[in-house]
Amino acid sequence: MRFPSLAVLLAKASPARSGDDLAGLSACNAEERIAAQMSLAAVPLSRFLNEAVIPYETDEVTRLIIDTHDSQAFAPIAHLTVGDFRDWLLSDDATGPKLQAIARGVTPEMAAAVSKIMRLQDLILVAAKIRVVTLFRNTLGLAGRLSTRLQPNHPTDDPKGIAAAIIDGLLMGSGDAVIGINPVSDHLATVET
């Protein structure tokens, strides 16, 4: 199978999601998804710096990512493909300090790509290598502790619907780390509500 662009390849390699299906972005079937994941594993990480998923000229976030990319932090992994990067992340060589050293060299698209060819257990293994302890009203990030994020969504951004979802989540013990809201739209009036 051939994929015409990096954006299409990333979309087709994603796990099945109803929203992607409705938008016509997802793989048509499991065979296409697996083919996309195998193709994605062979993509050099450097391609993400040379082929923007969203055009540099039209997107402020892409410009920010590319303009602030740390090439020195990227240097130790610049020769890797997405699949090689996955293998390295899962190896004993990828220690917490090494992961923190390369962090500013990994773009969001690189992180998204490698996550699409990892199992949930792989993601947990890699995340466990880094200790990020935060202190404010709660202490989060300690070994052997689990904190959860409650992220209610409502199809029309109805405040009552969002509040009901928050209460439901809190009653189930979720949201001790943070409660966040994803507006359906990024229009200012919607966000202000």
C-alpha positions as MATLAB code, in Angstrom:
seq = 'MRFPSLAVLLAKASPARSGDDLAGLSACNAEERIAAQMSLAAVPLSRFLNEAVIPYETDEVTRLIIDTHDSQAFAPIAHLTVGDFRDWLLSDDATGPKLQAIARGVTPEMAAAVSKIMRLQDLILVAAKIRVVTLFRNTLGLAGRLSTRLQPNHPTDDPKGIAAAIIDGLLMGSGDAVIGINPVSDHLATVET';
ca = [
       0.000    0.000    0.000;
       1.096    3.538   -0.684;
       0.344    6.600    1.411;
       0.552    9.945   -0.411;
       1.819   12.061    2.486;
       3.113   11.917    6.025;
      -0.205   13.330    7.273;
      -2.178   10.543    5.588;
       0.260    7.918    6.848;
      -0.081    9.152   10.433;
      -3.876    9.209   10.159;
      -4.087    5.701    8.698;
      -1.690    4.296   11.347;
      -3.874    5.552   14.206;
      -6.007    3.181   16.282;
      -9.639    3.013   15.189;
     -11.645    5.977   16.480;
     -15.191    6.916   15.577;
     -14.332   10.604   15.146;
     -11.586    9.772   12.645;
     -14.008    7.440   10.849;
     -16.623   10.194   10.582;
     -14.003   12.641    9.264;
     -12.829   10.100    6.682;
      -9.280   10.064    8.092;
      -8.970    6.538    9.445;
      -7.792    3.366    7.774;
     -10.511    1.519    5.859;
      -9.759   -1.714    7.689;
      -7.266   -3.455    9.969;
      -5.101   -4.487    7.007;
      -4.639   -0.870    5.892;
      -3.967    0.221    9.499;
      -1.263   -2.445    9.959;
       0.288   -1.577    6.581;
       0.369    2.088    7.630;
       1.977    1.210   10.971;
       4.623   -0.894    9.210;
       5.316    1.923    6.744;
       5.448    4.449    9.580;
       8.038    2.333   11.402;
      10.361    2.761    8.404;
      10.086    6.574    8.287;
      13.280    8.388    9.354;
      12.689   10.762   12.284;
      14.416   13.501   10.276;
      11.552   13.410    7.748;
       9.313   15.052   10.345;
      11.599   18.088   10.274;
      11.597   18.251    6.477;
       7.931   17.496    5.770;
       5.522   19.369    8.009;
       2.220   17.597    8.620;
       0.511   20.998    8.612;
       2.128   23.517    6.226;
       4.710   25.763    7.904;
       3.462   28.791    5.976;
      -0.097   28.561    7.254;
       0.245   27.277   10.810;
       1.691   29.210   13.751;
       2.139   26.098   15.886;
       4.118   24.315   13.162;
       6.334   27.390   12.783;
       6.911   27.489   16.540;
       7.815   23.779   16.661;
      10.224   23.988   13.715;
      11.749   27.348   14.701;
      12.445   26.261   18.291;
      13.522   22.686   17.535;
      16.707   21.776   19.413;
      18.969   20.113   16.838;
      21.631   19.301   19.451;
      19.107   17.387   21.565;
      17.921   15.631   18.383;
      21.441   14.642   17.256;
      21.680   11.363   19.261;
      18.495   10.029   17.632;
      18.659   11.803   14.246;
      19.760    8.633   12.451;
      16.836    6.547   13.728;
      13.618    5.557   12.008;
      10.342    5.642   13.945;
      10.676    1.878   14.514;
      14.291    2.188   15.649;
      13.231    4.989   17.984;
      10.566    2.706   19.480;
      13.128   -0.045   19.998;
      15.559    2.395   21.621;
      12.858    3.816   23.901;
      12.072    0.296   25.111;
      15.737   -0.603   25.637;
      17.635   -0.366   28.922;
      19.878    2.226   27.242;
      16.996    4.745   27.206;
      17.266    5.944   30.795;
      15.331    8.791   32.359;
      18.253   11.249   32.054;
      18.784   10.301   28.384;
      15.090   10.742   27.647;
      15.110   14.145   29.278;
      18.226   15.092   27.277;
      16.549   14.354   23.932;
      13.107   15.713   24.846;
      13.574   19.134   23.209;
      14.658   17.400   20.007;
      11.515   15.282   19.676;
       8.672   17.062   17.890;
       5.026   16.301   18.719;
       4.684   14.545   15.358;
       7.649   12.267   16.151;
       6.126   11.412   19.527;
       2.734   10.778   17.908;
       4.311    8.571   15.247;
       6.183    6.359   17.693;
       3.125    6.071   19.933;
       1.118    4.692   16.989;
       3.417    1.671   16.759;
       3.561    1.014   20.502;
       1.259   -1.040   22.680;
      -0.199    0.448   25.838;
       2.288   -1.588   27.888;
       5.154   -0.085   25.848;
       3.945    3.439   26.540;
       3.705    2.708   30.257;
       7.210    1.216   30.316;
       8.730    4.282   28.642;
       6.755    6.761   30.764;
       7.877    4.981   33.938;
      11.514    5.769   33.093;
      10.980    9.476   33.734;
      10.199   10.949   37.114;
       8.241   14.184   37.038;
       7.131   15.118   40.529;
       4.949   18.185   40.871;
       3.909   19.939   44.034;
       1.044   22.356   44.443;
      -1.989   21.277   46.382;
      -1.209   17.623   45.726;
       2.016   15.745   45.101;
       1.896   13.941   41.764;
       4.388   11.719   40.009;
       5.702    9.589   42.839;
       6.554    5.969   42.146;
       3.776    3.521   42.945;
       1.056    6.189   42.825;
      -1.699    6.717   40.272;
      -3.390   10.023   39.635;
      -6.030   10.576   37.009;
      -7.149   13.390   34.783;
     -10.855   13.973   34.310;
     -11.528   15.414   30.859;
     -15.268   15.704   30.242;
     -16.507   16.506   26.756;
     -19.951   17.558   25.642;
     -21.062   17.625   21.998;
     -22.544   21.131   22.306;
     -20.360   22.519   25.130;
     -23.430   22.786   27.349;
     -22.180   23.886   30.805;
     -24.770   21.703   32.563;
     -23.713   18.660   30.540;
     -20.053   19.320   31.320;
     -20.846   19.790   35.023;
     -22.791   16.512   35.059;
     -19.829   14.704   33.468;
     -17.461   16.210   36.050;
     -19.670   15.116   38.941;
     -19.995   11.649   37.415;
     -16.202   11.377   37.074;
     -15.551   12.616   40.605;
     -18.048   10.119   42.004;
     -16.047    7.372   40.289;
     -12.828    8.622   41.875;
     -11.373   10.268   38.780;
      -9.919   13.754   38.515;
      -7.600   13.863   41.525;
      -4.733   15.158   39.345;
      -6.543   17.655   37.163;
      -9.915   18.428   35.671;
      -9.768   19.736   32.125;
     -12.349   20.681   29.555;
     -12.008   20.318   25.785;
     -14.329   22.760   24.041;
     -15.931   21.455   20.861;
     -15.043   24.708   19.136;
     -12.171   27.120   19.588;
     -14.361   30.138   18.919;
     -13.832   32.737   21.636;
     -17.522   32.929   22.601;
     -17.676   29.163   23.094;
     -14.498   29.065   25.162;
     -15.644   31.990   27.339;
     -18.887   30.155   28.178;
];
